[in-house]
Tab-separated table of C-alpha atoms in Angstrom:
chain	number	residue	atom	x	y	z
A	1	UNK	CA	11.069	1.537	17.482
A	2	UNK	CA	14.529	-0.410	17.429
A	3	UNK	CA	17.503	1.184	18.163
A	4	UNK	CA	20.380	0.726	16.589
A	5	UNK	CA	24.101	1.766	18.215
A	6	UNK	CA	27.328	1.674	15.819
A	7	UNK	CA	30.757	1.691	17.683
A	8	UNK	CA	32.985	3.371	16.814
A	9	UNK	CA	31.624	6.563	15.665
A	10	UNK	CA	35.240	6.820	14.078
A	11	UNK	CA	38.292	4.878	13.793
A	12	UNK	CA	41.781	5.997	11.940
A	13	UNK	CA	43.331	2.992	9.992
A	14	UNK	CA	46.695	2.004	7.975
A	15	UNK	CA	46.121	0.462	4.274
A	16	UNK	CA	46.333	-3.483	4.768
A	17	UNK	CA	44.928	-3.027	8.560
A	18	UNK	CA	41.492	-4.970	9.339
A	19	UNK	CA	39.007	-2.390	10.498
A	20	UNK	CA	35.687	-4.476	12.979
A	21	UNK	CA	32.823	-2.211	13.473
A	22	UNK	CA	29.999	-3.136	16.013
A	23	UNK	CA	26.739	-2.697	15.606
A	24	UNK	CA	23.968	-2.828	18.531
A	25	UNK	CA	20.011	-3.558	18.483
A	26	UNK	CA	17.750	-2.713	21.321
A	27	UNK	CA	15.730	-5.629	20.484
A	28	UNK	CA	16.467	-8.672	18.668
A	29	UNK	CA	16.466	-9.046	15.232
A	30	UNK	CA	17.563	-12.241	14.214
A	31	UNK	CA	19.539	-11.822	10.796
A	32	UNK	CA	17.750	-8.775	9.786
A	33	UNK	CA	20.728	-6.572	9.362
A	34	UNK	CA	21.917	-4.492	6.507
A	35	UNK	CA	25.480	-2.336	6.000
A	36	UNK	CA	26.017	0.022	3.838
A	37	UNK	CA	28.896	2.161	2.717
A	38	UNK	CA	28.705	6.387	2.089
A	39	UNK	CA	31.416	7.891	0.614
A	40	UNK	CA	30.787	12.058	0.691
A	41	UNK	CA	28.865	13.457	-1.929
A	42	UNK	CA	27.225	10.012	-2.765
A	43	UNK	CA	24.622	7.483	-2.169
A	44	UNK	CA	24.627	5.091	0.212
A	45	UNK	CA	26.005	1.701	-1.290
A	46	UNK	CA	24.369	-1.673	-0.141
A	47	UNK	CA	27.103	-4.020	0.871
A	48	UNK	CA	26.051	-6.778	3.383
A	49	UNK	CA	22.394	-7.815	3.866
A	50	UNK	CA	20.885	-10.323	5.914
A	51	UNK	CA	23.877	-10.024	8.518
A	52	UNK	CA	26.508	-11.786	6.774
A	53	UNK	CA	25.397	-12.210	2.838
A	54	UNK	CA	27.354	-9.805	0.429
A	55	UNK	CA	25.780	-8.217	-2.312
A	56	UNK	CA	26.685	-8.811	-5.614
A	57	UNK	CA	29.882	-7.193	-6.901
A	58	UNK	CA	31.145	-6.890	-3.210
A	59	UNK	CA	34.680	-7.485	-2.580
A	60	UNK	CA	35.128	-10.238	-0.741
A	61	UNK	CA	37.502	-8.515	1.969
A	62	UNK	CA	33.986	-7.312	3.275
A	63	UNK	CA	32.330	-9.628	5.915
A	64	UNK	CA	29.454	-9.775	8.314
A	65	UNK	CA	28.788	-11.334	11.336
A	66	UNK	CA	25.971	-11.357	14.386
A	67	UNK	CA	22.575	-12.461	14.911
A	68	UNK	CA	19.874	-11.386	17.554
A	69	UNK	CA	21.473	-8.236	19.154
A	70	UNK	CA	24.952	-7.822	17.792
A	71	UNK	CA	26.736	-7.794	14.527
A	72	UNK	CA	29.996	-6.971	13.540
A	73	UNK	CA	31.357	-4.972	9.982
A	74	UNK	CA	34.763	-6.678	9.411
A	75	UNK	CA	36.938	-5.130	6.337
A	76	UNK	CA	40.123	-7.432	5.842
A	77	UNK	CA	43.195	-5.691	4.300
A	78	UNK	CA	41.479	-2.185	4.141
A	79	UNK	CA	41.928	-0.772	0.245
A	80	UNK	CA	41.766	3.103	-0.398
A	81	UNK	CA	38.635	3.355	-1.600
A	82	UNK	CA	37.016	1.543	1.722
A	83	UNK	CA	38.070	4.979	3.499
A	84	UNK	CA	34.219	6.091	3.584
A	85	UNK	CA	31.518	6.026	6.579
A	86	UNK	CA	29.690	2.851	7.254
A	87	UNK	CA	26.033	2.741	8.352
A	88	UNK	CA	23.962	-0.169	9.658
A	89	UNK	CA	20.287	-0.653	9.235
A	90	UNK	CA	17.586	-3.293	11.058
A	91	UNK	CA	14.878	-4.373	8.738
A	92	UNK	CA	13.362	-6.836	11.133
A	93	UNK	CA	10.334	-4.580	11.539
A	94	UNK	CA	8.942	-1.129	10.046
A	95	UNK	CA	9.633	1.711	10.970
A	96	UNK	CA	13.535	0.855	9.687
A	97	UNK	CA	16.627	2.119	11.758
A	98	UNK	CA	19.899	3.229	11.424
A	99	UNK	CA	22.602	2.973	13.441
A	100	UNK	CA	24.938	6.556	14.003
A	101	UNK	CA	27.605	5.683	11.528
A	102	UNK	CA	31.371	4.901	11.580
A	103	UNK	CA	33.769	6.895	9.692
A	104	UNK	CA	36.767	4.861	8.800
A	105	UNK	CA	39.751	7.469	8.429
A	106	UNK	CA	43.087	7.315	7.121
A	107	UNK	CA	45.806	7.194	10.005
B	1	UNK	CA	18.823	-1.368	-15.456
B	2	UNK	CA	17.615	-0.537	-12.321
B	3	UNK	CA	17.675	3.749	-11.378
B	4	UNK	CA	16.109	5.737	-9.499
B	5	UNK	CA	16.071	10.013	-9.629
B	6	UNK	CA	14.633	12.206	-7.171
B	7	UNK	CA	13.379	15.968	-8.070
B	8	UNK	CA	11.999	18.524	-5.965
B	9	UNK	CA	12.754	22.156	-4.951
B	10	UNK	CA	16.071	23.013	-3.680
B	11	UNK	CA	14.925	26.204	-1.551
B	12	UNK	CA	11.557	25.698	0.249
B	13	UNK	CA	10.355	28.228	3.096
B	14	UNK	CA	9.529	27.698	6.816
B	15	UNK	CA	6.369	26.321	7.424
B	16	UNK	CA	5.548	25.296	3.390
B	17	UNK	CA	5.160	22.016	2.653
B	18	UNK	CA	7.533	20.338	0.408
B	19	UNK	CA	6.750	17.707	-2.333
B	20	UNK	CA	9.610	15.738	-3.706
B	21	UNK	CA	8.949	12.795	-6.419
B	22	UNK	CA	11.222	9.784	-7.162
B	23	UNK	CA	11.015	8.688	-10.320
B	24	UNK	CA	11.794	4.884	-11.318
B	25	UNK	CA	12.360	2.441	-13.986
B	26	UNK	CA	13.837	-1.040	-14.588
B	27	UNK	CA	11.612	-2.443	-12.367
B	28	UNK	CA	7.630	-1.793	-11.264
B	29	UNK	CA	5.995	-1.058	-8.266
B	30	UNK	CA	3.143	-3.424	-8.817
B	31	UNK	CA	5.567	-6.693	-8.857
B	32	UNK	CA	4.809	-8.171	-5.064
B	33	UNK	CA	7.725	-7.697	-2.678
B	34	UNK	CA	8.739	-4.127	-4.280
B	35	UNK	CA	9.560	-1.282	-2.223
B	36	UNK	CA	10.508	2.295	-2.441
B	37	UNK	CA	11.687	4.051	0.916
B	38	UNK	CA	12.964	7.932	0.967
B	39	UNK	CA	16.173	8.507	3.284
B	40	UNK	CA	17.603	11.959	4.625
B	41	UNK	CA	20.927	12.930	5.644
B	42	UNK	CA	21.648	16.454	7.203
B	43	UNK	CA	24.758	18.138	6.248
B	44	UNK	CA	27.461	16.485	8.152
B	45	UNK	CA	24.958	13.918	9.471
B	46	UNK	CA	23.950	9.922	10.016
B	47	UNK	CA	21.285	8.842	7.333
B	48	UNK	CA	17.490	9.108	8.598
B	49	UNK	CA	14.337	6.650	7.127
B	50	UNK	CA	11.521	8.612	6.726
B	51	UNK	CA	9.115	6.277	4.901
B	52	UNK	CA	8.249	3.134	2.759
B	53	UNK	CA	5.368	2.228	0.206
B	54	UNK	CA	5.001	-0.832	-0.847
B	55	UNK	CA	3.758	-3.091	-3.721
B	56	UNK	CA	0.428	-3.289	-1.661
B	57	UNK	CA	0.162	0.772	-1.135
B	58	UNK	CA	0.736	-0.548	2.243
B	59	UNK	CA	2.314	2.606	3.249
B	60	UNK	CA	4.918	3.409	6.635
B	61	UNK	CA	6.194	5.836	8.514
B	62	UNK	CA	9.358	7.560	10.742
B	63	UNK	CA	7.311	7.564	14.062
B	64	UNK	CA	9.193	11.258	15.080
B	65	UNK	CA	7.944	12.394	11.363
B	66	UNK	CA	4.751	10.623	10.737
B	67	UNK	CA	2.194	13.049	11.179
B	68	UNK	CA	4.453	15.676	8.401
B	69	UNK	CA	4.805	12.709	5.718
B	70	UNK	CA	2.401	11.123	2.893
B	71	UNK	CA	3.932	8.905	0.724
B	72	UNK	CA	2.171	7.626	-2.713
B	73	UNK	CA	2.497	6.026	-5.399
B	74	UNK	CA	1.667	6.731	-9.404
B	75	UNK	CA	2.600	3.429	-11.104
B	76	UNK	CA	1.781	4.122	-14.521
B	77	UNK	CA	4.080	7.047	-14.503
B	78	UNK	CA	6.742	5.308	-11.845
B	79	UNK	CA	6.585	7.601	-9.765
B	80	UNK	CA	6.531	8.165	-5.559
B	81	UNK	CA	5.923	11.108	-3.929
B	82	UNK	CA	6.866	11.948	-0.315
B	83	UNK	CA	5.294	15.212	0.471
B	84	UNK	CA	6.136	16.490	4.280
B	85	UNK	CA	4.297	19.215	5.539
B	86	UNK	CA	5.187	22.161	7.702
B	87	UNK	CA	8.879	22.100	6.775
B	88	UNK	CA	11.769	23.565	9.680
B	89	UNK	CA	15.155	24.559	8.926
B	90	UNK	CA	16.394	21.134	10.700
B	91	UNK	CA	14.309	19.594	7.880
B	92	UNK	CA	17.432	21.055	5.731
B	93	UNK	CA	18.833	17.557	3.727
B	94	UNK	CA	19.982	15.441	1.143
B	95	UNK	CA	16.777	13.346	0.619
B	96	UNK	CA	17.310	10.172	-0.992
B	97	UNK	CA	15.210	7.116	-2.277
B	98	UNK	CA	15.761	3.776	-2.990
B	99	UNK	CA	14.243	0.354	-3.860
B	100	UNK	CA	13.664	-2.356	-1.595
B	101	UNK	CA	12.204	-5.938	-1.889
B	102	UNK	CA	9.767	-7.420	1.184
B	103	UNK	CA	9.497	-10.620	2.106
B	104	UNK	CA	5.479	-10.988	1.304
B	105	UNK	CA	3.845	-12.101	4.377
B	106	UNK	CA	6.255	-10.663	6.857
B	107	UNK	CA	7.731	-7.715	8.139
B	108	UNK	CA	11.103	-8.587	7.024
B	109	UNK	CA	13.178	-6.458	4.161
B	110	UNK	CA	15.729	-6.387	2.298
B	111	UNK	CA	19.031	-3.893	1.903
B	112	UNK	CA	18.328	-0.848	-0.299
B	113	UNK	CA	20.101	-1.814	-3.239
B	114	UNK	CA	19.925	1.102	-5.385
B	115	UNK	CA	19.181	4.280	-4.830
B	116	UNK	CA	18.908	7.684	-6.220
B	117	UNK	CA	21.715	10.325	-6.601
B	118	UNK	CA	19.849	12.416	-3.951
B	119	UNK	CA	18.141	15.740	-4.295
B	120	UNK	CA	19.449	18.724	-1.647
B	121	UNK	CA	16.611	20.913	-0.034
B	122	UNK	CA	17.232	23.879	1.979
B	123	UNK	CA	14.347	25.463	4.069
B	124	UNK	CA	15.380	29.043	4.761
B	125	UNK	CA	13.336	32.082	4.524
């Protein structure tokens, strides 16, 4: 199975800061990453899939980066409702994998 | 309009086996590509993929979980079914599940990009 290693597992932020979360594969697999957003209580929301392609109705402050091994979450001028936990997901190959999460706090 | 709503019990014992159904619409299971995966979350935890049928019946499993789960499919009443047998207090979970689209021919696939609102299910005795 691919592993998948988010980092941080946490990070506190101001609103208006830029907030970069990493996320690690064991193996590569090439653009097949997705990120999604959790906010408690709720579903996951798809935000970025393919590595760097936003969903529709996305705002654009949201980007993604990486191919192979690593990709990187990048939230530009962080909004109060982006204060939530962030999960990514390989689906390069079945069985799918998550990485830990990374709960984005308010500082 | 694409949902998705999971049902199920709330309070199942050690050792029982638990049968939860998703049940779909704006979209059908027999259209090639289409997905529908079930996700868990633990209180307090990271989200967990426990298994994926797909347009095919082509069906896939969590390696830790995979000899617990079987996952089907009733597509005249859009409907999957994740049943998971001998359940464990650490089973204990939000279970979620969610549509996905496949690349035919590959292994590749797509974000979940909508789910259901998630069904809680304690095992206790």
């Amino acid at each position: 199975d691919i592993q998948m290693t988010q980092s941080p597992s946490s990070v506190s932020a101001s609103l208006g800061d830029r907030v970069t979360i990493t996320c690690r594969a064991s193996q590569g697999i090439r653009s097949w990453l997705v990120w999604y957003q959790q906010k408690p209580g709720k579903a996951p929301k798809l935000l970025i899939h393919t590595a760097s392609s936003l969903q529709s109705g996305v705002p654009s402050r949201f980007s993604g980066s990486g191919s192979g091994t690593d990709f990187t979450l990048t939230i530009n001028s962080l909004q109060p409702e982006d204060f939530a936990t962030y999960y990514c997901q390989q689906a390069h190959s079945l069985p799918l994998t998550f990485g830990g999460g990374t709960k984005v706090e308010i500082k | 309009q694409v949902t998705l709503r999971e049902s199920g019990p709330a309070l199942v014992k050690p050792t029982q086996t638990l049968t939860l159904t998703c049940t779909f619409s704006g979209f059908s299971l027999t259209t090639s590509g289409m997905c529908v995966s079930w996700v868990r979350q633990p209180p307090g935890k990271a989200l967990e993929w426990l298994a994926l049928i797909d347009w095919d019946d082509d069906k896939y499993y969590n390696t830790s979980l995979k000899t617990r789960l079987a996952i089907s499919k009733d597509t005249s009443k859009r409907q999957v079914v994740l049943t998971m047998t001998n359940v464990d207090p650490v089973d204990t979970a939000t279970y979620f599940c969610a549509r996905q689209k496949a690349v035919a021919g590959t292994s590749y696939i797509y974000g979940m990009d909508v789910w259901g609102q998630g069904t809680t299910v304690t095992v206790s005795s």
